[in-house]
CSV table of C-alpha atoms in Angstrom, one decimal:
chain,number,residue,atom,x,y,z
K,56,MET,CA,-15.8,-1.8,40.3
K,57,THR,CA,-16.3,-3.4,36.9
K,58,PHE,CA,-14.2,-2.4,33.9
K,59,ALA,CA,-17.3,-0.9,32.2
K,60,LYS,CA,-18.0,1.3,35.2
K,61,THR,CA,-14.4,2.3,35.4
K,62,SER,CA,-14.3,3.2,31.7
K,63,GLU,CA,-17.6,5.2,32.1
K,64,ALA,CA,-16.2,7.0,35.1
K,65,VAL,CA,-13.0,7.9,33.3
K,66,GLU,CA,-15.0,9.2,30.3
K,67,ALA,CA,-17.1,11.3,32.6
K,68,LYS,CA,-14.0,13.1,33.7
K,69,GLY,CA,-13.2,13.9,30.0
K,70,VAL,CA,-10.6,11.2,29.3
K,71,ASP,CA,-11.6,8.7,26.6
K,72,VAL,CA,-9.2,5.8,27.2
K,73,PHE,CA,-10.7,3.6,24.5
K,74,GLY,CA,-10.5,6.5,22.0
K,75,PHE,CA,-6.9,7.0,22.8
K,76,VAL,CA,-6.1,3.3,22.4
K,77,ALA,CA,-8.1,3.1,19.2
K,78,ARG,CA,-6.2,6.1,17.7
K,79,PHE,CA,-2.8,4.7,18.5
K,80,ALA,CA,-3.5,1.0,18.3
K,81,PRO,CA,-1.3,0.3,15.2
K,82,THR,CA,1.7,2.1,16.7
K,83,ILE,CA,1.2,0.4,20.1
K,84,PHE,CA,0.9,-3.0,18.4
K,85,LEU,CA,4.0,-2.4,16.3
K,86,LEU,CA,6.1,-1.5,19.4
K,87,VAL,CA,4.8,-4.5,21.3
K,88,LEU,CA,5.5,-6.8,18.3
K,89,MET,CA,9.0,-5.5,17.8
K,90,ALA,CA,9.8,-5.9,21.6
K,91,MET,CA,8.4,-9.5,21.5
K,92,PHE,CA,10.5,-10.5,18.4
K,93,ALA,CA,13.6,-8.8,19.9
K,94,ILE,CA,13.2,-11.0,23.0
K,95,ILE,CA,12.5,-14.2,21.1
K,96,GLU,CA,15.1,-13.6,18.4
K,97,PRO,CA,18.0,-11.2,19.1
K,98,ARG,CA,18.9,-11.0,15.4
K,99,PHE,CA,15.7,-9.1,14.8
K,100,LEU,CA,17.1,-5.7,16.0
K,101,SER,CA,20.3,-5.9,14.0
K,102,SER,CA,20.7,-2.9,11.7
K,103,ILE,CA,21.0,-5.3,8.7
K,104,ASN,CA,17.7,-6.9,9.4
K,105,LEU,CA,15.8,-3.7,10.2
K,106,PHE,CA,17.0,-2.1,6.9
K,107,ASN,CA,16.0,-5.4,5.1
K,108,VAL,CA,12.5,-5.1,6.6
K,109,MET,CA,12.2,-1.5,5.4
K,110,ARG,CA,13.5,-2.4,2.0
K,111,GLN,CA,10.9,-5.2,1.7
K,112,VAL,CA,8.2,-2.9,3.0
K,113,SER,CA,9.0,-0.1,0.5
K,114,ILE,CA,7.4,-1.7,-2.5
K,115,THR,CA,4.0,-2.7,-0.9
K,116,GLY,CA,4.2,0.6,1.1
K,117,LEU,CA,4.2,2.6,-2.1
K,118,LEU,CA,1.1,0.6,-3.3
K,119,ALA,CA,-0.5,1.1,0.1
K,120,ILE,CA,-0.2,4.9,-0.2
K,121,GLY,CA,-2.2,4.8,-3.4
K,122,MET,CA,-4.6,2.3,-1.9
K,123,THR,CA,-5.2,4.7,1.0
K,124,PHE,CA,-6.7,7.3,-1.4
K,125,VAL,CA,-8.9,4.6,-2.9
K,126,ILE,CA,-10.2,3.2,0.4
K,127,LEU,CA,-10.8,6.7,1.8
K,128,THR,CA,-13.5,7.0,-0.9
K,129,ALA,CA,-14.9,3.6,0.2
K,130,GLY,CA,-13.5,2.0,-2.9
K,131,ILE,CA,-11.2,-1.0,-3.4
K,132,ASP,CA,-8.6,-2.0,-6.0
K,133,LEU,CA,-7.9,-5.7,-6.5
K,134,SER,CA,-5.9,-5.2,-9.7
K,135,ILE,CA,-2.7,-3.8,-8.2
K,136,GLY,CA,-0.7,-6.9,-8.2
K,137,SER,CA,-1.4,-7.6,-11.9
K,138,LEU,CA,-0.9,-3.9,-12.8
K,139,VAL,CA,2.5,-4.1,-11.1
K,140,ALA,CA,3.5,-7.0,-13.3
K,141,LEU,CA,2.3,-5.3,-16.5
K,142,ALA,CA,3.9,-1.9,-15.8
K,143,GLY,CA,7.1,-3.6,-14.7
K,144,LEU,CA,7.4,-5.5,-18.0
K,145,VAL,CA,6.8,-2.4,-20.0
K,146,ALA,CA,9.5,-0.6,-18.0
K,147,ALA,CA,11.8,-3.5,-18.5
K,148,ALA,CA,11.2,-3.6,-22.2
K,149,VAL,CA,11.9,0.1,-22.5
K,150,ALA,CA,15.1,-0.2,-20.4
K,151,LYS,CA,16.3,-3.1,-22.6
K,152,GLY,CA,15.4,-1.5,-25.9
K,153,GLY,CA,12.9,-4.1,-26.9
K,154,LEU,CA,12.1,-7.8,-26.3
K,155,GLN,CA,14.8,-9.4,-28.4
K,156,ASP,CA,17.0,-9.8,-25.3
K,157,ARG,CA,14.3,-10.6,-22.8
K,158,PHE,CA,15.8,-13.9,-21.8
K,159,THR,CA,19.3,-12.6,-21.6
K,160,VAL,CA,20.8,-12.6,-18.1
K,161,GLY,CA,23.2,-9.7,-18.0
K,162,GLU,CA,23.3,-6.4,-19.8
K,163,GLY,CA,22.1,-6.4,-23.3
K,164,GLY,CA,20.2,-4.5,-25.8
K,165,VAL,CA,20.4,-0.8,-26.8
K,166,GLY,CA,18.0,0.4,-24.1
K,167,TYR,CA,16.4,3.8,-23.6
K,168,GLY,CA,17.6,4.5,-20.0
K,169,TRP,CA,16.0,4.3,-16.6
K,170,GLY,CA,14.2,7.6,-17.0
K,171,LEU,CA,12.1,6.6,-19.9
K,172,ALA,CA,11.6,3.2,-18.3
K,173,ALA,CA,10.2,4.7,-15.1
K,174,LEU,CA,8.0,7.1,-17.1
K,175,ALA,CA,6.6,4.2,-19.2
K,176,ALA,CA,5.8,2.2,-16.1
K,177,ILE,CA,4.0,5.2,-14.5
K,178,LEU,CA,2.2,6.0,-17.7
K,179,VAL,CA,0.9,2.4,-18.0
K,180,GLY,CA,-0.3,2.5,-14.4
K,181,VAL,CA,-2.0,5.9,-14.8
K,182,VAL,CA,-3.8,4.9,-18.0
K,183,CYS,CA,-5.0,1.6,-16.5
K,184,GLY,CA,-6.1,3.4,-13.3
K,185,TYR,CA,-8.0,6.0,-15.4
K,186,LEU,CA,-9.8,3.3,-17.4
K,187,GLN,CA,-10.9,1.6,-14.2
K,188,GLY,CA,-12.0,4.9,-12.7
K,189,LEU,CA,-14.1,5.6,-15.9
K,190,ALA,CA,-15.7,2.2,-15.7
K,191,ILE,CA,-16.7,2.8,-12.0
K,192,THR,CA,-18.0,6.3,-12.5
K,193,ARG,CA,-19.5,6.3,-16.0
K,194,LEU,CA,-20.7,2.7,-16.2
K,195,LYS,CA,-21.7,2.6,-12.6
K,196,VAL,CA,-20.0,-0.8,-12.1
K,197,PRO,CA,-19.0,-1.4,-8.4
K,198,PRO,CA,-15.2,-1.0,-7.8
K,199,PHE,CA,-14.9,-4.6,-6.6
K,200,VAL,CA,-16.2,-5.9,-9.9
K,201,VAL,CA,-14.2,-3.5,-12.1
K,202,THR,CA,-10.9,-4.1,-10.3
K,203,LEU,CA,-11.5,-7.9,-10.2
K,204,GLY,CA,-11.8,-7.8,-14.0
K,205,GLY,CA,-8.7,-5.6,-14.1
K,206,MET,CA,-6.8,-8.1,-12.0
K,207,SER,CA,-7.5,-10.8,-14.7
K,208,ALA,CA,-7.1,-8.5,-17.7
K,209,PHE,CA,-3.8,-6.9,-16.6
K,210,ARG,CA,-2.3,-10.3,-15.7
K,211,GLY,CA,-3.2,-11.6,-19.1
K,212,ALA,CA,-1.8,-8.6,-20.8
K,213,ALA,CA,1.4,-9.1,-18.8
K,214,LEU,CA,1.7,-12.7,-19.9
K,215,LEU,CA,1.0,-11.7,-23.5
K,216,SER,CA,3.4,-8.8,-23.7
K,217,ALA,CA,6.5,-10.9,-22.9
K,218,ALA,CA,5.3,-14.3,-24.1
K,219,GLY,CA,5.3,-15.5,-20.5
K,220,GLY,CA,9.0,-15.0,-20.1
K,221,PRO,CA,11.0,-12.7,-17.8
K,222,ILE,CA,13.0,-9.6,-18.9
K,223,SER,CA,16.2,-9.3,-16.9
K,224,GLY,CA,19.7,-8.0,-16.8
K,225,PHE,CA,19.5,-4.2,-16.6
K,226,GLU,CA,22.2,-1.5,-16.5
K,227,PRO,CA,23.5,-0.4,-13.1
K,228,SER,CA,21.8,3.0,-13.5
K,229,PHE,CA,18.5,1.1,-13.6
K,230,THR,CA,19.1,-1.3,-10.8
K,231,TRP,CA,20.5,1.5,-8.5
K,232,TRP,CA,16.9,2.6,-7.9
K,233,GLY,CA,16.1,-0.8,-6.3
K,234,GLN,CA,19.5,-1.9,-4.9
K,235,GLY,CA,21.4,1.4,-4.3
K,236,LYS,CA,21.9,3.2,-1.0
K,237,ILE,CA,22.5,6.7,0.2
K,238,GLY,CA,24.7,6.2,3.2
K,239,SER,CA,23.2,3.2,4.8
K,240,VAL,CA,19.7,3.9,3.8
K,241,PRO,CA,18.3,1.9,0.8
K,242,ILE,CA,17.0,4.0,-2.1
K,243,PRO,CA,13.5,2.2,-2.1
K,244,VAL,CA,13.1,3.2,1.5
K,245,ILE,CA,13.9,6.9,0.6
K,246,ILE,CA,11.4,6.8,-2.2
K,247,PHE,CA,8.7,5.2,0.0
K,248,LEU,CA,9.1,7.7,2.9
K,249,SER,CA,9.3,10.7,0.4
K,250,ALA,CA,6.1,9.6,-1.3
K,251,ALA,CA,4.4,9.1,2.0
K,252,LEU,CA,5.3,12.6,3.1
K,253,LEU,CA,4.0,14.1,-0.1
K,254,ALA,CA,0.8,12.1,0.1
K,255,HIS,CA,0.3,13.2,3.7
K,256,ILE,CA,0.6,16.9,2.7
K,257,VAL,CA,-1.9,16.4,-0.1
K,258,LEU,CA,-4.5,14.7,2.0
K,259,ARG,CA,-4.1,17.0,5.1
K,260,TYR,CA,-3.4,20.4,3.7
K,261,THR,CA,-4.9,20.7,0.3
K,262,ARG,CA,-8.5,21.2,-1.0
K,263,TYR,CA,-8.3,18.0,-3.0
K,264,GLY,CA,-7.5,16.0,0.2
K,265,ARG,CA,-10.5,17.4,1.9
K,266,GLN,CA,-12.6,16.5,-1.1
K,267,VAL,CA,-11.4,12.9,-0.9
K,268,TYR,CA,-12.4,12.7,2.8
K,269,ALA,CA,-15.8,14.3,2.0
K,270,VAL,CA,-16.6,11.9,-0.8
K,271,GLY,CA,-15.7,8.9,1.4
K,272,GLY,CA,-17.6,10.2,4.4
K,273,ASN,CA,-20.8,11.0,2.6
K,274,PRO,CA,-20.9,11.1,-1.2
K,275,GLU,CA,-24.4,12.4,-1.4
K,276,ALA,CA,-23.7,15.3,1.0
K,277,ALA,CA,-20.5,16.0,-1.0
K,278,ARG,CA,-22.5,16.1,-4.2
K,279,LEU,CA,-25.1,18.5,-2.8
K,280,SER,CA,-22.3,20.8,-1.6
K,281,GLY,CA,-21.1,21.1,-5.2
K,282,LEU,CA,-18.3,18.6,-5.4
K,283,ASN,CA,-17.8,16.6,-8.6
K,284,VAL,CA,-18.0,13.2,-6.8
K,285,ASN,CA,-17.3,11.2,-10.0
K,286,ARG,CA,-14.2,13.2,-10.8
K,287,VAL,CA,-12.8,12.7,-7.3
K,288,ILE,CA,-13.5,8.9,-7.4
K,289,ALA,CA,-11.9,8.5,-10.8
K,290,SER,CA,-8.9,10.5,-9.7
K,291,VAL,CA,-8.1,8.2,-6.8
K,292,TYR,CA,-7.8,5.2,-9.2
K,293,VAL,CA,-5.4,7.3,-11.3
K,294,ILE,CA,-3.3,8.0,-8.2
K,295,MET,CA,-3.4,4.3,-7.4
K,296,GLY,CA,-2.2,3.6,-10.9
K,297,PHE,CA,0.6,6.1,-10.5
K,298,PHE,CA,1.9,4.3,-7.4
K,299,ALA,CA,1.5,0.9,-9.0
K,300,GLY,CA,3.7,2.1,-11.9
K,301,LEU,CA,6.3,3.6,-9.6
K,302,GLY,CA,6.3,0.5,-7.4
K,303,SER,CA,6.7,-1.8,-10.4
K,304,PHE,CA,9.8,0.2,-11.5
K,305,VAL,CA,11.4,0.0,-8.1
K,306,LEU,CA,10.5,-3.7,-7.9
K,307,ALA,CA,12.1,-4.5,-11.3
K,308,ALA,CA,15.2,-2.5,-10.3
K,309,ARG,CA,15.5,-4.3,-7.0
K,310,LEU,CA,15.1,-7.8,-8.5
K,311,ASN,CA,17.0,-6.9,-11.7
K,312,SER,CA,14.1,-8.7,-13.5
K,313,ALA,CA,10.5,-8.2,-14.5
K,314,GLU,CA,8.1,-11.1,-15.1
K,315,ALA,CA,4.4,-11.7,-15.5
K,316,VAL,CA,4.0,-13.3,-12.1
K,317,ALA,CA,5.3,-10.3,-10.2
K,318,GLY,CA,3.0,-8.8,-7.7
K,319,THR,CA,1.0,-12.0,-7.1
K,320,GLY,CA,-0.7,-11.8,-3.7
K,321,TYR,CA,0.1,-8.1,-3.3
K,322,GLU,CA,-3.6,-7.3,-3.0
K,323,LEU,CA,-3.9,-8.9,0.4
K,324,THR,CA,-0.7,-7.4,1.9
K,325,VAL,CA,-1.5,-3.9,0.6
K,326,ILE,CA,-5.1,-3.8,1.7
K,327,ALA,CA,-4.0,-5.3,5.1
K,328,SER,CA,-1.5,-2.5,5.5
K,329,VAL,CA,-4.0,0.2,4.9
K,330,VAL,CA,-6.8,-1.3,7.1
K,331,ILE,CA,-4.4,-2.2,10.0
K,332,GLY,CA,-3.1,1.4,9.7
K,333,GLY,CA,-6.6,2.6,10.7
K,334,THR,CA,-8.1,3.6,7.4
K,335,SER,CA,-11.8,2.6,7.4
K,336,LEU,CA,-13.1,0.3,4.6
K,337,PHE,CA,-16.3,2.3,4.8
K,338,GLY,CA,-14.5,5.5,3.7
K,339,GLY,CA,-13.9,8.9,5.1
K,340,SER,CA,-11.4,8.1,7.8
K,341,GLY,CA,-7.7,7.3,7.8
K,342,THR,CA,-4.2,8.8,7.4
K,343,ILE,CA,-1.1,8.2,5.5
K,344,PHE,CA,0.9,8.0,8.7
K,345,GLY,CA,-1.4,5.1,9.8
K,346,THR,CA,-0.7,3.4,6.4
K,347,VAL,CA,3.0,3.7,6.9
K,348,ILE,CA,2.8,2.2,10.4
K,349,GLY,CA,0.5,-0.6,9.0
K,350,SER,CA,3.0,-1.3,6.2
K,351,ILE,CA,5.9,-1.5,8.6
K,352,LEU,CA,3.8,-3.6,11.0
K,353,ILE,CA,3.1,-6.2,8.3
K,354,GLY,CA,6.8,-6.2,7.3
K,355,VAL,CA,7.9,-6.7,10.9
K,356,LEU,CA,5.4,-9.4,11.4
K,357,LEU,CA,6.4,-11.4,8.4
K,358,ASN,CA,10.1,-10.9,9.1
K,359,GLY,CA,9.7,-12.0,12.7
K,360,LEU,CA,7.8,-15.1,11.6
K,361,VAL,CA,10.5,-16.0,9.1
K,362,LEU,CA,13.2,-15.6,11.7
K,363,MET,CA,11.2,-18.0,13.9
K,364,ASN,CA,11.0,-20.5,11.0
K,365,VAL,CA,7.2,-20.2,10.8
K,366,SER,CA,5.6,-21.7,7.7
K,367,SER,CA,4.6,-19.3,4.9
K,368,TYR,CA,1.2,-20.9,4.9
K,369,ILE,CA,0.7,-19.9,8.5
K,370,GLN,CA,1.9,-16.4,7.7
K,371,GLN,CA,-1.0,-16.0,5.3
K,372,ILE,CA,-3.4,-17.3,7.9
K,373,VAL,CA,-2.1,-14.7,10.4
K,374,ILE,CA,-2.5,-11.8,8.0
K,375,GLY,CA,-6.0,-12.9,7.1
K,376,VAL,CA,-7.0,-13.1,10.7
K,377,ILE,CA,-5.5,-9.7,11.4
K,378,ILE,CA,-7.5,-8.1,8.6
K,379,VAL,CA,-10.7,-9.5,10.0
K,380,LEU,CA,-9.9,-8.3,13.5
K,381,ALA,CA,-8.9,-4.8,12.2
K,382,VAL,CA,-12.1,-4.4,10.4
K,383,ALA,CA,-14.1,-5.7,13.4
K,384,PHE,CA,-12.3,-3.2,15.6
K,385,ASP,CA,-13.0,-0.4,13.3
K,386,THR,CA,-16.7,-1.3,13.1
K,387,PHE,CA,-16.9,-1.5,16.9
K,388,ALA,CA,-15.1,1.9,17.3
K,389,LYS,CA,-17.5,3.6,14.9
K,390,SER,CA,-20.6,2.2,16.6
K,391,ARG,CA,-19.2,3.3,20.0
K,392,ARG,CA,-18.5,6.8,18.8
K,393,ARG,CA,-22.0,7.1,17.5
K,394,ARG,CA,-23.4,6.0,20.9
K,395,ILE,CA,-21.3,8.6,22.6
């Protein structure tokens, strides 16, 4: 009996093997990947390395949570890396009390505290996200074009704001948010998982979450049912900006430095995490849990390749191929569900 006939026979009995695999593919792939790296490189499963993976994942993971909201509406945001750089520099300037000590390595400047610094970073992210949302909904410019312009504009603003130089040397209360621990768990990991839990609750159990799925699934039907589609679309870019601001603060705290080149290339990693986690680029389908798994999967993959001394150039090729395969798998799964 051929595989096709076997699959049809199983489905006839009410068990959709392909559907099961498609639903849990990211988790299965993650477990297989971890087992493979553990066999090849025993250091992979050490607690130090695993916590290091989670610490690295936490920054892009926060951005991926925001990107999930955007992609659920069939949108895209290419500006997040540049926005992380800009918001991080603003947070650093606030923490240092200005730019006069921006080249100082070590504590310096009066400073306004980590609280105002974090608030400033989030405010910059929210404002920039709101402006992009307005451009998309009011000017009717495609998200790809708007955020591509934002990627260039925000990077230029970051370079201009600090004259191209870094801002470094923060107080311990600031760096604790990126380098501190509660027990053995790094603070960035706690922030990431807490944010993921909150976003999961919003998407699954609130009216707003249902509106996001509805707009992504069929915007015209959502409009006819009385939803303000433009408001929902604009709001997801504000949410993306919020997470970009939060992520920039944690990144600056972790590195004890903020610079205009921060976040370069984050767009690829973040979008890959969301898509690999099962969120459809066509909108209307995806979960925060999947995004968390996708983020960890990317982190595990990169970490394992580093332990195996694989070139960073090859790592980028691998991620690119995985994105294409993930989208192809999603397209195939959708067409198959329609046939069934």
